[in-house]
Structure formats: C-alpha cells, structure tokens
C-alpha cells in the first residue's frame, strides 16, 4: 500500500525497477569486458530465488490513515492482487523460484502498542493487541490462498510460502537508541527485530519449519508436486 513519509518503495515500483534491470543488464552484458563479468547472464534470472516479504507495512499503513480494522481487511484483496501480478510479471520474464514470507504478529510490535489506540480488553495473555494480530492472521490466510492460486496459474514455478507465529513482548517501549545487549533482545526500535531475533527466525525458515511445503532453503529450488 503506497504511503508518504517513511513508507518503503511500493511493490509496483520495485517491479518496474526489476524489469528495467533485467532488460538493461542484458544490453550492457553483450558489450563484454567488465560488464560481462559483473552483470548476470540471461539464464541466471530463471535460476534465481525471488524473495517476497509482505504484509506488515501494508497493514500498518491503513491504521496510520485512521482506518478501522474492517476497512483494513477490505483492502487486503487489492494488496494481494498486486502481489500476484508482480509474481506473474517476474514469471513472464523467466523467474521460476519464489520464496514468500508472510507477516508476523503486528499486534505485538512495540510501535503498534505505543502509537495506536488499544483498550485493556484487547490485550491478550502475551501482552499483545489482539485486533491487530487478528488482521495479520486474516492477511496471512488470504496470502496463502493467493499462493495456492499462483501455483495453479504458473505450472513451472516453485513457490514456498513462509511465516512464523513468534510472539514479541508487547510491553517493550519504543526507544531512540539500540539496546545495550541486542543478543538478549527481540526488538530494538519498536518495529524491527534485533540481529539475534532475525537469526532465530532465519534458522527456522532455512530448515523449513515455517514453510509450506516444509522444505529447507537448500531444497527451495527443486520443484515438488503440489
């Protein structure tokens, strides 16, 4: 979802940038010399692993615009439609291997707990805001359905869907500086995980614990019958 301020580059812009790189890299590659050594060959694009991490900014953007939970849910199909189109576009340019990460428990982010209106009755046993986590679960369910449809629409593609349900200490406060010992902390700025937390999550993703199908990263490039 496009938004001003600190919003990341939107998916459609990233898609255009990829297409431009694909096209222009091959033009310069043919010039030989330095360009041929530094730029990918044409067949590399079909061997590459395309990773998509989607959901968190799309959901919080709506709340930043004062949308209700139902209004945020209402635009999820449009977000996933754009996501599916991006996958299809890359597939049309030779991409065949996709790794899709879903969104985490948005309601456990210290930033969300601090900035958005949350009543005492909306706090779950983990100290997280249940309405925001419900929206995240709804998004992930719809995303998984979108991936299932893509597997049907793109028969030569290998698509692995990842997602963790790790809870975060909702009582953490937003701080301006990183914590003194990141190795024992989960979140450092209210929105992003520490290196230690990212390492734990990556290990679960790499060994297939959070994947559908449950395969390791080493096997992600091998097509499986679904």
Short mmCIF file of C-alpha atoms in Angstrom, two decimals, residues 13-23 45 50 89-90 93 95:
data_model
loop_
_atom_site.label_atom_id
_atom_site.label_comp_id
_atom_site.label_asym_id
_atom_site.label_seq_id
_atom_site.Cartn_x
_atom_site.Cartn_y
_atom_site.Cartn_z
CA UNK A 13 7.78 0.48 -8.39
CA UNK A 14 10.08 -2.37 -7.35
CA UNK A 15 8.56 -4.48 -10.11
CA UNK A 16 9.33 -1.81 -12.70
CA UNK A 17 12.85 -1.47 -11.37
CA UNK A 18 13.39 -5.21 -11.70
CA UNK A 19 12.13 -5.19 -15.29
CA UNK A 20 14.44 -2.29 -16.13
CA UNK A 21 17.41 -4.08 -14.56
CA UNK A 22 16.57 -7.29 -16.40
CA UNK A 23 16.39 -5.52 -19.74
CA UNK A 45 17.16 -14.95 -13.98
CA UNK A 50 12.96 -14.35 -5.73
CA UNK A 89 5.27 -10.45 -14.21
CA UNK A 90 8.53 -11.89 -12.94
CA UNK A 93 10.39 -12.59 -17.54
CA UNK A 95 11.55 -16.19 -12.91
#
